[in-house]
mmCIF file with all atom_site columns, C-alpha atoms in Angstrom:
data_model
loop_
_atom_site.group_PDB
_atom_site.id
_atom_site.type_symbol
_atom_site.label_atom_id
_atom_site.label_alt_id
_atom_site.label_comp_id
_atom_site.label_asym_id
_atom_site.label_entity_id
_atom_site.label_seq_id
_atom_site.pdbx_PDB_ins_code
_atom_site.Cartn_x
_atom_site.Cartn_y
_atom_site.Cartn_z
_atom_site.occupancy
_atom_site.B_iso_or_equiv
_atom_site.pdbx_formal_charge
_atom_site.auth_seq_id
_atom_site.auth_comp_id
_atom_site.auth_asym_id
_atom_site.auth_atom_id
_atom_site.pdbx_PDB_model_num
ATOM 1   C CA . GLY M 1 1   ? -0.407  -18.294 -1.025 1.00 57.00 ? 176 GLY M CA 1
ATOM 2   C CA . GLU M 1 2   ? -2.888  -18.884 1.729  1.00 71.00 ? 177 GLU M CA 1
ATOM 3   C CA . ASP M 1 3   ? -5.108  -15.930 2.639  1.00 83.00 ? 178 ASP M CA 1
ATOM 4   C CA . VAL M 1 4   ? -7.212  -15.246 5.714  1.00 89.00 ? 179 VAL M CA 1
ATOM 5   C CA . GLU M 1 5   ? -9.515  -12.226 5.705  1.00 90.00 ? 180 GLU M CA 1
ATOM 6   C CA . GLN M 1 6   ? -11.409 -10.343 8.406  1.00 93.00 ? 181 GLN M CA 1
ATOM 7   C CA . SER M 1 7   ? -13.208 -7.037  8.646  1.00 88.00 ? 182 SER M CA 1
ATOM 8   C CA . LEU M 1 8   ? -11.162 -4.452  10.525 1.00 89.00 ? 183 LEU M CA 1
ATOM 9   C CA . PHE M 1 9   ? -13.657 -3.012  12.999 1.00 95.00 ? 184 PHE M CA 1
ATOM 10  C CA . LEU M 1 10  ? -16.746 -3.981  14.999 1.00 97.00 ? 185 LEU M CA 1
ATOM 11  C CA . SER M 1 11  ? -18.575 -1.833  17.520 1.00 97.00 ? 186 SER M CA 1
ATOM 12  C CA . VAL M 1 12  ? -21.241 -3.247  19.861 1.00 97.00 ? 187 VAL M CA 1
ATOM 13  C CA . ARG M 1 13  ? -23.188 -2.159  22.919 1.00 97.00 ? 188 ARG M CA 1
ATOM 14  C CA . GLU M 1 14  ? -22.392 -3.773  26.255 1.00 97.00 ? 189 GLU M CA 1
ATOM 15  C CA . GLY M 1 15  ? -24.674 -6.761  26.859 1.00 97.00 ? 190 GLY M CA 1
ATOM 16  C CA . ASP M 1 16  ? -25.295 -7.410  23.155 1.00 97.00 ? 191 ASP M CA 1
ATOM 17  C CA . SER M 1 17  ? -23.807 -10.314 21.214 1.00 97.00 ? 192 SER M CA 1
ATOM 18  C CA . SER M 1 18  ? -20.777 -9.752  18.977 1.00 97.00 ? 193 SER M CA 1
ATOM 19  C CA . VAL M 1 19  ? -20.135 -11.768 15.836 1.00 97.00 ? 194 VAL M CA 1
ATOM 20  C CA . ILE M 1 20  ? -16.670 -11.614 14.267 1.00 97.00 ? 195 ILE M CA 1
ATOM 21  C CA . ASN M 1 21  ? -16.291 -13.173 10.840 1.00 96.00 ? 196 ASN M CA 1
ATOM 22  C CA . CYS M 1 22  ? -13.375 -14.687 8.964  1.00 95.00 ? 197 CYS M CA 1
ATOM 23  C CA . THR M 1 23  ? -12.882 -16.262 5.565  1.00 93.00 ? 198 THR M CA 1
ATOM 24  C CA . TYR M 1 24  ? -10.005 -18.444 4.455  1.00 89.00 ? 199 TYR M CA 1
ATOM 25  C CA . THR M 1 25  ? -8.961  -19.853 1.092  1.00 84.00 ? 200 THR M CA 1
ATOM 26  C CA . ASP M 1 26  ? -7.524  -23.316 1.624  1.00 77.00 ? 201 ASP M CA 1
ATOM 27  C CA . SER M 1 27  ? -9.904  -26.165 2.457  1.00 71.00 ? 202 SER M CA 1
ATOM 28  C CA . SER M 1 28  ? -7.010  -28.384 3.597  1.00 76.00 ? 203 SER M CA 1
ATOM 29  C CA . SER M 1 29  ? -6.601  -26.446 6.848  1.00 72.00 ? 204 SER M CA 1
ATOM 30  C CA . THR M 1 30  ? -6.713  -28.789 9.819  1.00 80.00 ? 205 THR M CA 1
ATOM 31  C CA . TYR M 1 31  ? -7.384  -26.408 12.709 1.00 90.00 ? 206 TYR M CA 1
ATOM 32  C CA . LEU M 1 32  ? -8.857  -22.915 12.861 1.00 92.00 ? 207 LEU M CA 1
ATOM 33  C CA . TYR M 1 33  ? -8.263  -20.603 15.788 1.00 94.00 ? 208 TYR M CA 1
ATOM 34  C CA . TRP M 1 34  ? -9.422  -17.441 17.451 1.00 96.00 ? 209 TRP M CA 1
ATOM 35  C CA . TYR M 1 35  ? -6.887  -15.356 19.344 1.00 95.00 ? 210 TYR M CA 1
ATOM 36  C CA . LYS M 1 36  ? -7.407  -12.222 21.441 1.00 96.00 ? 211 LYS M CA 1
ATOM 37  C CA . GLN M 1 37  ? -4.925  -9.398  21.777 1.00 94.00 ? 212 GLN M CA 1
ATOM 38  C CA . GLU M 1 38  ? -5.349  -6.727  24.432 1.00 93.00 ? 213 GLU M CA 1
ATOM 39  C CA . PRO M 1 39  ? -3.481  -3.414  24.085 1.00 87.00 ? 214 PRO M CA 1
ATOM 40  C CA . GLY M 1 40  ? 0.282   -3.807  24.505 1.00 84.00 ? 215 GLY M CA 1
ATOM 41  C CA . ALA M 1 41  ? 0.029   -7.534  25.074 1.00 86.00 ? 216 ALA M CA 1
ATOM 42  C CA . GLY M 1 42  ? 0.749   -10.750 23.228 1.00 87.00 ? 217 GLY M CA 1
ATOM 43  C CA . LEU M 1 43  ? -1.808  -13.090 21.733 1.00 91.00 ? 218 LEU M CA 1
ATOM 44  C CA . GLN M 1 44  ? -4.034  -15.210 23.922 1.00 91.00 ? 219 GLN M CA 1
ATOM 45  C CA . LEU M 1 45  ? -5.671  -18.329 22.499 1.00 91.00 ? 220 LEU M CA 1
ATOM 46  C CA . LEU M 1 46  ? -9.445  -18.132 22.991 1.00 94.00 ? 221 LEU M CA 1
ATOM 47  C CA . THR M 1 47  ? -10.576 -21.291 21.286 1.00 93.00 ? 222 THR M CA 1
ATOM 48  C CA . TYR M 1 48  ? -9.978  -23.495 18.302 1.00 92.00 ? 223 TYR M CA 1
ATOM 49  C CA . ILE M 1 49  ? -11.987 -25.896 16.176 1.00 92.00 ? 224 ILE M CA 1
ATOM 50  C CA . PHE M 1 50  ? -10.956 -28.952 14.218 1.00 90.00 ? 225 PHE M CA 1
ATOM 51  C CA . SER M 1 51  ? -11.872 -28.820 10.552 1.00 84.00 ? 226 SER M CA 1
ATOM 52  C CA . ASN M 1 52  ? -14.290 -31.761 10.785 1.00 85.00 ? 227 ASN M CA 1
ATOM 53  C CA . MET M 1 53  ? -16.465 -29.924 13.326 1.00 85.00 ? 228 MET M CA 1
ATOM 54  C CA . ASP M 1 54  ? -19.267 -27.462 12.590 1.00 90.00 ? 229 ASP M CA 1
ATOM 55  C CA . MET M 1 55  ? -19.607 -25.801 15.970 1.00 94.00 ? 230 MET M CA 1
ATOM 56  C CA . LYS M 1 56  ? -17.837 -25.472 19.297 1.00 93.00 ? 231 LYS M CA 1
ATOM 57  C CA . GLN M 1 57  ? -19.171 -23.727 22.384 1.00 94.00 ? 232 GLN M CA 1
ATOM 58  C CA . ASP M 1 58  ? -17.128 -22.629 25.384 1.00 91.00 ? 233 ASP M CA 1
ATOM 59  C CA . GLN M 1 59  ? -18.975 -20.521 27.963 1.00 94.00 ? 234 GLN M CA 1
ATOM 60  C CA . ARG M 1 60  ? -19.779 -17.181 26.240 1.00 96.00 ? 235 ARG M CA 1
ATOM 61  C CA . LEU M 1 61  ? -17.953 -18.128 23.055 1.00 96.00 ? 236 LEU M CA 1
ATOM 62  C CA . THR M 1 62  ? -19.460 -19.991 20.099 1.00 97.00 ? 237 THR M CA 1
ATOM 63  C CA . VAL M 1 63  ? -17.415 -20.869 17.021 1.00 96.00 ? 238 VAL M CA 1
ATOM 64  C CA . LEU M 1 64  ? -19.202 -21.773 13.801 1.00 96.00 ? 239 LEU M CA 1
ATOM 65  C CA . LEU M 1 65  ? -17.401 -23.317 10.850 1.00 94.00 ? 240 LEU M CA 1
ATOM 66  C CA . ASN M 1 66  ? -18.881 -23.481 7.360  1.00 91.00 ? 241 ASN M CA 1
ATOM 67  C CA . LYS M 1 67  ? -16.402 -25.569 5.366  1.00 88.00 ? 242 LYS M CA 1
ATOM 68  C CA . LYS M 1 68  ? -18.296 -25.228 2.116  1.00 88.00 ? 243 LYS M CA 1
ATOM 69  C CA . ASP M 1 69  ? -18.025 -21.442 2.181  1.00 90.00 ? 244 ASP M CA 1
ATOM 70  C CA . LYS M 1 70  ? -14.669 -21.493 4.038  1.00 90.00 ? 245 LYS M CA 1
ATOM 71  C CA . HIS M 1 71  ? -16.193 -19.191 6.645  1.00 93.00 ? 246 HIS M CA 1
ATOM 72  C CA . LEU M 1 72  ? -15.454 -19.084 10.370 1.00 94.00 ? 247 LEU M CA 1
ATOM 73  C CA . SER M 1 73  ? -17.219 -16.966 12.946 1.00 96.00 ? 248 SER M CA 1
ATOM 74  C CA . LEU M 1 74  ? -16.836 -16.178 16.651 1.00 97.00 ? 249 LEU M CA 1
ATOM 75  C CA . ARG M 1 75  ? -19.879 -15.176 18.622 1.00 97.00 ? 250 ARG M CA 1
ATOM 76  C CA . ILE M 1 76  ? -19.402 -13.561 22.027 1.00 97.00 ? 251 ILE M CA 1
ATOM 77  C CA . ALA M 1 77  ? -22.584 -13.577 24.095 1.00 98.00 ? 252 ALA M CA 1
ATOM 78  C CA . ASP M 1 78  ? -23.304 -10.788 26.609 1.00 97.00 ? 253 ASP M CA 1
ATOM 79  C CA . THR M 1 79  ? -20.316 -8.732  25.426 1.00 98.00 ? 254 THR M CA 1
ATOM 80  C CA . GLN M 1 80  ? -18.552 -6.837  28.198 1.00 97.00 ? 255 GLN M CA 1
ATOM 81  C CA . THR M 1 81  ? -16.177 -3.863  28.132 1.00 95.00 ? 256 THR M CA 1
ATOM 82  C CA . GLY M 1 82  ? -13.376 -6.288  29.037 1.00 94.00 ? 257 GLY M CA 1
ATOM 83  C CA . ASP M 1 83  ? -13.951 -7.969  25.681 1.00 96.00 ? 258 ASP M CA 1
ATOM 84  C CA . SER M 1 84  ? -12.645 -4.863  23.865 1.00 96.00 ? 259 SER M CA 1
ATOM 85  C CA . ALA M 1 85  ? -9.546  -6.089  22.026 1.00 96.00 ? 260 ALA M CA 1
ATOM 86  C CA . ILE M 1 86  ? -8.297  -7.188  18.624 1.00 96.00 ? 261 ILE M CA 1
ATOM 87  C CA . TYR M 1 87  ? -9.473  -10.655 17.599 1.00 97.00 ? 262 TYR M CA 1
ATOM 88  C CA . PHE M 1 88  ? -7.456  -12.703 15.156 1.00 96.00 ? 263 PHE M CA 1
ATOM 89  C CA . CYS M 1 89  ? -8.618  -15.610 13.128 1.00 95.00 ? 264 CYS M CA 1
ATOM 90  C CA . ALA M 1 90  ? -5.873  -18.092 12.188 1.00 93.00 ? 265 ALA M CA 1
ATOM 91  C CA . GLU M 1 91  ? -5.556  -21.373 10.367 1.00 91.00 ? 266 GLU M CA 1
ATOM 92  C CA . LEU M 1 92  ? -3.041  -24.148 10.600 1.00 88.00 ? 267 LEU M CA 1
ATOM 93  C CA . TRP M 1 93  ? -1.950  -24.823 7.056  1.00 84.00 ? 268 TRP M CA 1
ATOM 94  C CA . ALA M 1 94  ? 1.084   -26.855 5.915  1.00 82.00 ? 269 ALA M CA 1
ATOM 95  C CA . GLY M 1 95  ? 2.435   -26.735 9.457  1.00 82.00 ? 270 GLY M CA 1
ATOM 96  C CA . LYS M 1 96  ? 2.261   -22.929 9.575  1.00 87.00 ? 271 LYS M CA 1
ATOM 97  C CA . LEU M 1 97  ? -0.098  -20.724 11.536 1.00 90.00 ? 272 LEU M CA 1
ATOM 98  C CA . ILE M 1 98  ? -1.538  -18.127 9.121  1.00 90.00 ? 273 ILE M CA 1
ATOM 99  C CA . PHE M 1 99  ? -3.291  -15.099 10.615 1.00 92.00 ? 274 PHE M CA 1
ATOM 100 C CA . GLY M 1 100 ? -5.959  -12.735 9.396  1.00 92.00 ? 275 GLY M CA 1
ATOM 101 C CA . THR M 1 101 ? -5.646  -8.968  9.675  1.00 91.00 ? 276 THR M CA 1
ATOM 102 C CA . GLY M 1 102 ? -7.528  -8.870  12.977 1.00 94.00 ? 277 GLY M CA 1
ATOM 103 C CA . THR M 1 103 ? -10.848 -7.303  13.949 1.00 96.00 ? 278 THR M CA 1
ATOM 104 C CA . ARG M 1 104 ? -10.828 -4.527  16.521 1.00 96.00 ? 279 ARG M CA 1
ATOM 105 C CA . LEU M 1 105 ? -13.857 -4.950  18.777 1.00 97.00 ? 280 LEU M CA 1
ATOM 106 C CA . GLN M 1 106 ? -15.030 -1.860  20.613 1.00 97.00 ? 281 GLN M CA 1
ATOM 107 C CA . VAL M 1 107 ? -17.646 -2.276  23.333 1.00 97.00 ? 282 VAL M CA 1
ATOM 108 C CA . PHE M 1 108 ? -19.517 0.844   24.439 1.00 94.00 ? 283 PHE M CA 1
ATOM 109 C CA . PRO M 1 109 ? -21.795 1.277   27.467 1.00 90.00 ? 284 PRO M CA 1
ATOM 110 C CA . ASN S 2 1   ? 6.803   -22.386 33.865 1.00 58.00 ? 17  ASN S CA 1
ATOM 111 C CA . ALA S 2 2   ? 7.964   -19.362 31.844 1.00 71.00 ? 18  ALA S CA 1
ATOM 112 C CA . GLY S 2 3   ? 6.401   -20.325 28.497 1.00 92.00 ? 19  GLY S CA 1
ATOM 113 C CA . VAL S 2 4   ? 7.797   -18.193 25.643 1.00 95.00 ? 20  VAL S CA 1
ATOM 114 C CA . THR S 2 5   ? 10.212  -15.441 26.653 1.00 95.00 ? 21  THR S CA 1
ATOM 115 C CA . GLN S 2 6   ? 11.229  -12.639 24.311 1.00 96.00 ? 22  GLN S CA 1
ATOM 116 C CA . THR S 2 7   ? 13.933  -10.080 24.923 1.00 97.00 ? 23  THR S CA 1
ATOM 117 C CA . PRO S 2 8   ? 14.218  -7.151  24.736 1.00 97.00 ? 24  PRO S CA 1
ATOM 118 C CA . LYS S 2 9   ? 10.716  -5.706  25.126 1.00 95.00 ? 25  LYS S CA 1
ATOM 119 C CA . PHE S 2 10  ? 11.668  -2.429  23.461 1.00 96.00 ? 26  PHE S CA 1
ATOM 120 C CA . GLN S 2 11  ? 14.522  -1.445  21.178 1.00 97.00 ? 27  GLN S CA 1
ATOM 121 C CA . VAL S 2 12  ? 15.474  1.608   19.115 1.00 97.00 ? 28  VAL S CA 1
ATOM 122 C CA . LEU S 2 13  ? 18.019  1.104   16.331 1.00 97.00 ? 29  LEU S CA 1
ATOM 123 C CA . LYS S 2 14  ? 19.647  3.400   13.849 1.00 98.00 ? 30  LYS S CA 1
ATOM 124 C CA . THR S 2 15  ? 19.422  2.538   10.161 1.00 98.00 ? 31  THR S CA 1
ATOM 125 C CA . GLY S 2 16  ? 22.169  0.080   9.268  1.00 97.00 ? 32  GLY S CA 1
ATOM 126 C CA . GLN S 2 17  ? 22.694  -1.272  12.768 1.00 97.00 ? 33  GLN S CA 1
ATOM 127 C CA . SER S 2 18  ? 22.390  -4.965  13.496 1.00 96.00 ? 34  SER S CA 1
ATOM 128 C CA . MET S 2 19  ? 20.772  -6.728  16.407 1.00 96.00 ? 35  MET S CA 1
ATOM 129 C CA . THR S 2 20  ? 19.338  -10.030 17.533 1.00 98.00 ? 36  THR S CA 1
ATOM 130 C CA . LEU S 2 21  ? 15.907  -10.537 19.037 1.00 98.00 ? 37  LEU S CA 1
ATOM 131 C CA . GLN S 2 22  ? 15.958  -13.414 21.459 1.00 98.00 ? 38  GLN S CA 1
ATOM 132 C CA . CYS S 2 23  ? 13.236  -16.029 21.902 1.00 98.00 ? 39  CYS S CA 1
ATOM 133 C CA . ALA S 2 24  ? 13.307  -18.957 24.333 1.00 97.00 ? 40  ALA S CA 1
ATOM 134 C CA . GLN S 2 25  ? 10.687  -21.534 25.271 1.00 97.00 ? 41  GLN S CA 1
ATOM 135 C CA . ASP S 2 26  ? 10.750  -24.115 28.046 1.00 95.00 ? 42  ASP S CA 1
ATOM 136 C CA . MET S 2 27  ? 7.942   -26.357 26.812 1.00 94.00 ? 43  MET S CA 1
ATOM 137 C CA . ASN S 2 28  ? 10.042  -28.620 24.539 1.00 94.00 ? 44  ASN S CA 1
ATOM 138 C CA . HIS S 2 29  ? 8.013   -27.534 21.516 1.00 94.00 ? 45  HIS S CA 1
ATOM 139 C CA . GLU S 2 30  ? 9.250   -28.551 18.084 1.00 93.00 ? 46  GLU S CA 1
ATOM 140 C CA . TYR S 2 31  ? 7.695   -25.678 16.146 1.00 95.00 ? 47  TYR S CA 1
ATOM 141 C CA . MET S 2 32  ? 8.865   -22.100 16.610 1.00 96.00 ? 48  MET S CA 1
ATOM 142 C CA . SER S 2 33  ? 8.157   -19.074 14.493 1.00 97.00 ? 49  SER S CA 1
ATOM 143 C CA . TRP S 2 34  ? 8.621   -15.338 14.224 1.00 98.00 ? 50  TRP S CA 1
ATOM 144 C CA . TYR S 2 35  ? 5.920   -12.876 13.188 1.00 97.00 ? 51  TYR S CA 1
ATOM 145 C CA . ARG S 2 36  ? 5.785   -9.142  12.715 1.00 97.00 ? 52  ARG S CA 1
ATOM 146 C CA . GLN S 2 37  ? 2.653   -7.164  13.447 1.00 95.00 ? 53  GLN S CA 1
ATOM 147 C CA . ASP S 2 38  ? 1.878   -3.991  11.574 1.00 92.00 ? 54  ASP S CA 1
ATOM 148 C CA . PRO S 2 39  ? -1.358  -1.916  11.735 1.00 84.00 ? 55  PRO S CA 1
ATOM 149 C CA . GLY S 2 40  ? -4.034  -3.258  9.430  1.00 79.00 ? 56  GLY S CA 1
ATOM 150 C CA . MET S 2 41  ? -1.895  -6.177  8.295  1.00 82.00 ? 57  MET S CA 1
ATOM 151 C CA . GLY S 2 42  ? -2.300  -8.688  11.077 1.00 88.00 ? 58  GLY S CA 1
ATOM 152 C CA . LEU S 2 43  ? 0.589   -10.993 11.891 1.00 93.00 ? 59  LEU S CA 1
ATOM 153 C CA . ARG S 2 44  ? 2.852   -11.934 9.031  1.00 94.00 ? 60  ARG S CA 1
ATOM 154 C CA . LEU S 2 45  ? 5.162   -14.922 9.223  1.00 95.00 ? 61  LEU S CA 1
ATOM 155 C CA . ILE S 2 46  ? 8.863   -14.092 8.857  1.00 97.00 ? 62  ILE S CA 1
ATOM 156 C CA . HIS S 2 47  ? 10.642  -17.415 9.475  1.00 97.00 ? 63  HIS S CA 1
ATOM 157 C CA . TYR S 2 48  ? 9.757   -20.679 11.133 1.00 96.00 ? 64  TYR S CA 1
ATOM 158 C CA . SER S 2 49  ? 11.408  -23.860 12.368 1.00 96.00 ? 65  SER S CA 1
ATOM 159 C CA . VAL S 2 50  ? 10.056  -27.383 12.691 1.00 93.00 ? 66  VAL S CA 1
ATOM 160 C CA . GLY S 2 51  ? 12.893  -28.551 14.923 1.00 93.00 ? 67  GLY S CA 1
ATOM 161 C CA . ALA S 2 52  ? 16.502  -28.003 15.890 1.00 95.00 ? 68  ALA S CA 1
ATOM 162 C CA . GLY S 2 53  ? 18.669  -27.483 12.802 1.00 95.00 ? 69  GLY S CA 1
ATOM 163 C CA . ILE S 2 54  ? 15.705  -26.883 10.469 1.00 96.00 ? 70  ILE S CA 1
ATOM 164 C CA . THR S 2 55  ? 14.441  -23.461 9.422  1.00 96.00 ? 71  THR S CA 1
ATOM 165 C CA . ASP S 2 56  ? 12.391  -22.116 6.539  1.00 95.00 ? 72  ASP S CA 1
ATOM 166 C CA . GLN S 2 57  ? 11.137  -18.835 5.174  1.00 96.00 ? 73  GLN S CA 1
ATOM 167 C CA . GLY S 2 58  ? 7.700   -17.442 5.771  1.00 94.00 ? 74  GLY S CA 1
ATOM 168 C CA . GLU S 2 59  ? 5.814   -14.686 4.001  1.00 92.00 ? 75  GLU S CA 1
ATOM 169 C CA . VAL S 2 60  ? 8.201   -11.795 4.667  1.00 96.00 ? 76  VAL S CA 1
ATOM 170 C CA . PRO S 2 61  ? 11.731  -13.168 5.211  1.00 97.00 ? 77  PRO S CA 1
ATOM 171 C CA . ASN S 2 62  ? 13.845  -10.460 3.494  1.00 96.00 ? 78  ASN S CA 1
ATOM 172 C CA . GLY S 2 63  ? 16.188  -8.644  5.836  1.00 96.00 ? 79  GLY S CA 1
ATOM 173 C CA . TYR S 2 64  ? 15.979  -11.314 8.583  1.00 98.00 ? 80  TYR S CA 1
ATOM 174 C CA . ASN S 2 65  ? 18.025  -14.378 9.414  1.00 97.00 ? 81  ASN S CA 1
ATOM 175 C CA . VAL S 2 66  ? 17.313  -17.185 11.864 1.00 98.00 ? 82  VAL S CA 1
ATOM 176 C CA . SER S 2 67  ? 19.001  -20.256 13.237 1.00 96.00 ? 83  SER S CA 1
ATOM 177 C CA . ARG S 2 68  ? 17.813  -23.088 15.496 1.00 97.00 ? 84  ARG S CA 1
ATOM 178 C CA . SER S 2 69  ? 20.784  -24.729 17.212 1.00 97.00 ? 85  SER S CA 1
ATOM 179 C CA . THR S 2 70  ? 18.712  -25.937 20.185 1.00 97.00 ? 86  THR S CA 1
ATOM 180 C CA . THR S 2 71  ? 15.064  -26.837 20.725 1.00 96.00 ? 87  THR S CA 1
ATOM 181 C CA . GLU S 2 72  ? 14.689  -24.016 23.265 1.00 97.00 ? 88  GLU S CA 1
ATOM 182 C CA . ASP S 2 73  ? 16.071  -21.017 21.365 1.00 97.00 ? 89  ASP S CA 1
ATOM 183 C CA . PHE S 2 74  ? 15.105  -19.328 18.104 1.00 98.00 ? 90  PHE S CA 1
ATOM 184 C CA . PRO S 2 75  ? 16.856  -15.970 17.652 1.00 98.00 ? 91  PRO S CA 1
ATOM 185 C CA . LEU S 2 76  ? 15.946  -13.510 14.899 1.00 98.00 ? 92  LEU S CA 1
ATOM 186 C CA . ARG S 2 77  ? 18.745  -11.432 13.435 1.00 98.00 ? 93  ARG S CA 1
ATOM 187 C CA . LEU S 2 78  ? 18.494  -8.119  11.661 1.00 97.00 ? 94  LEU S CA 1
ATOM 188 C CA . LEU S 2 79  ? 21.802  -7.673  9.796  1.00 92.00 ? 95  LEU S CA 1
ATOM 189 C CA . SER S 2 80  ? 21.257  -4.088  8.624  1.00 97.00 ? 96  SER S CA 1
ATOM 190 C CA . ALA S 2 81  ? 18.149  -2.479  10.077 1.00 97.00 ? 97  ALA S CA 1
ATOM 191 C CA . ALA S 2 82  ? 15.878  -0.394  7.863  1.00 97.00 ? 98  ALA S CA 1
ATOM 192 C CA . PRO S 2 83  ? 12.972  1.899   8.828  1.00 97.00 ? 99  PRO S CA 1
ATOM 193 C CA . SER S 2 84  ? 10.603  -0.571  7.109  1.00 97.00 ? 100 SER S CA 1
ATOM 194 C CA . GLN S 2 85  ? 11.459  -3.034  9.846  1.00 97.00 ? 101 GLN S CA 1
ATOM 195 C CA . THR S 2 86  ? 9.863   -0.853  12.480 1.00 97.00 ? 102 THR S CA 1
ATOM 196 C CA . SER S 2 87  ? 7.220   -3.167  13.898 1.00 97.00 ? 103 SER S CA 1
ATOM 197 C CA . VAL S 2 88  ? 6.184   -5.336  16.815 1.00 97.00 ? 104 VAL S CA 1
ATOM 198 C CA . TYR S 2 89  ? 7.767   -8.778  16.660 1.00 98.00 ? 105 TYR S CA 1
ATOM 199 C CA . PHE S 2 90  ? 6.239   -11.877 18.201 1.00 96.00 ? 106 PHE S CA 1
ATOM 200 C CA . CYS S 2 91  ? 7.805   -15.268 18.736 1.00 96.00 ? 107 CYS S CA 1
ATOM 201 C CA . ALA S 2 92  ? 5.587   -18.348 19.064 1.00 95.00 ? 108 ALA S CA 1
ATOM 202 C CA . SER S 2 93  ? 6.085   -22.003 19.835 1.00 95.00 ? 109 SER S CA 1
ATOM 203 C CA . ARG S 2 94  ? 3.787   -24.928 19.158 1.00 92.00 ? 110 ARG S CA 1
ATOM 204 C CA . ARG S 2 95  ? 3.747   -28.641 19.769 1.00 84.00 ? 111 ARG S CA 1
ATOM 205 C CA . PHE S 2 96  ? 0.585   -29.843 18.046 1.00 81.00 ? 112 PHE S CA 1
ATOM 206 C CA . THR S 2 97  ? -2.505  -27.671 17.965 1.00 82.00 ? 113 THR S CA 1
ATOM 207 C CA . GLU S 2 98  ? -1.960  -24.802 20.426 1.00 85.00 ? 114 GLU S CA 1
ATOM 208 C CA . ALA S 2 99  ? 0.560   -22.038 19.809 1.00 89.00 ? 115 ALA S CA 1
ATOM 209 C CA . PHE S 2 100 ? 1.944   -19.945 22.674 1.00 91.00 ? 116 PHE S CA 1
ATOM 210 C CA . PHE S 2 101 ? 3.172   -16.409 22.097 1.00 93.00 ? 117 PHE S CA 1
ATOM 211 C CA . GLY S 2 102 ? 5.731   -14.238 23.761 1.00 93.00 ? 118 GLY S CA 1
ATOM 212 C CA . GLN S 2 103 ? 4.855   -10.731 24.903 1.00 92.00 ? 119 GLN S CA 1
ATOM 213 C CA . GLY S 2 104 ? 6.451   -9.122  21.881 1.00 94.00 ? 120 GLY S CA 1
ATOM 214 C CA . THR S 2 105 ? 9.380   -6.815  21.047 1.00 96.00 ? 121 THR S CA 1
ATOM 215 C CA . ARG S 2 106 ? 8.579   -3.305  19.906 1.00 96.00 ? 122 ARG S CA 1
ATOM 216 C CA . LEU S 2 107 ? 11.334  -2.271  17.490 1.00 97.00 ? 123 LEU S CA 1
ATOM 217 C CA . THR S 2 108 ? 11.802  1.211   16.122 1.00 97.00 ? 124 THR S CA 1
ATOM 218 C CA . VAL S 2 109 ? 14.369  1.899   13.390 1.00 97.00 ? 125 VAL S CA 1
ATOM 219 C CA . VAL S 2 110 ? 15.233  5.570   12.931 1.00 97.00 ? 126 VAL S CA 1
#
């Protein structure tokens, strides 16, 4: 079956950039997503990228897609304590949204 | 605009009990799905539906049933709860590219 992988933890200092990485296995995915989950809450869509794009920027967020390596990344510029959350990578494959394990981002002062 | 509404928010069941987790959306979305979230395992797909009257199994369907009699509602049934079903359950709906999630149901089976 389809597999989406992420590292479990990332710790950064406030003001630095954060880069969260994700790899997926099926090149036929049409859309790839980044979701944010704050403690005790549901999932909030941050951004998504169509599979024929290489990069998408939205304010402090930059998504890079390397289709050859099946690698997706999310860069958060000027990371703030409010960015502390779990970040999920997901792909739309065969009509289903498949999620990675999530990366817990901790931002320290 | 309520979006995706899940009820209840919290539930404690005894082993062997049955219950239904409710999910409703008011966005006229065709796609609806149920996920469970467990520590270190991300969100795993339980069942999904591509429209009223059509359902299919996801990655972890055992122990759960679903039906989709209307576009708006997609209930998830646990026929005989087991401790392994202790988890946080999320319902989602999607029209094309963007999926919307409910706030989740935290279920504990003792």
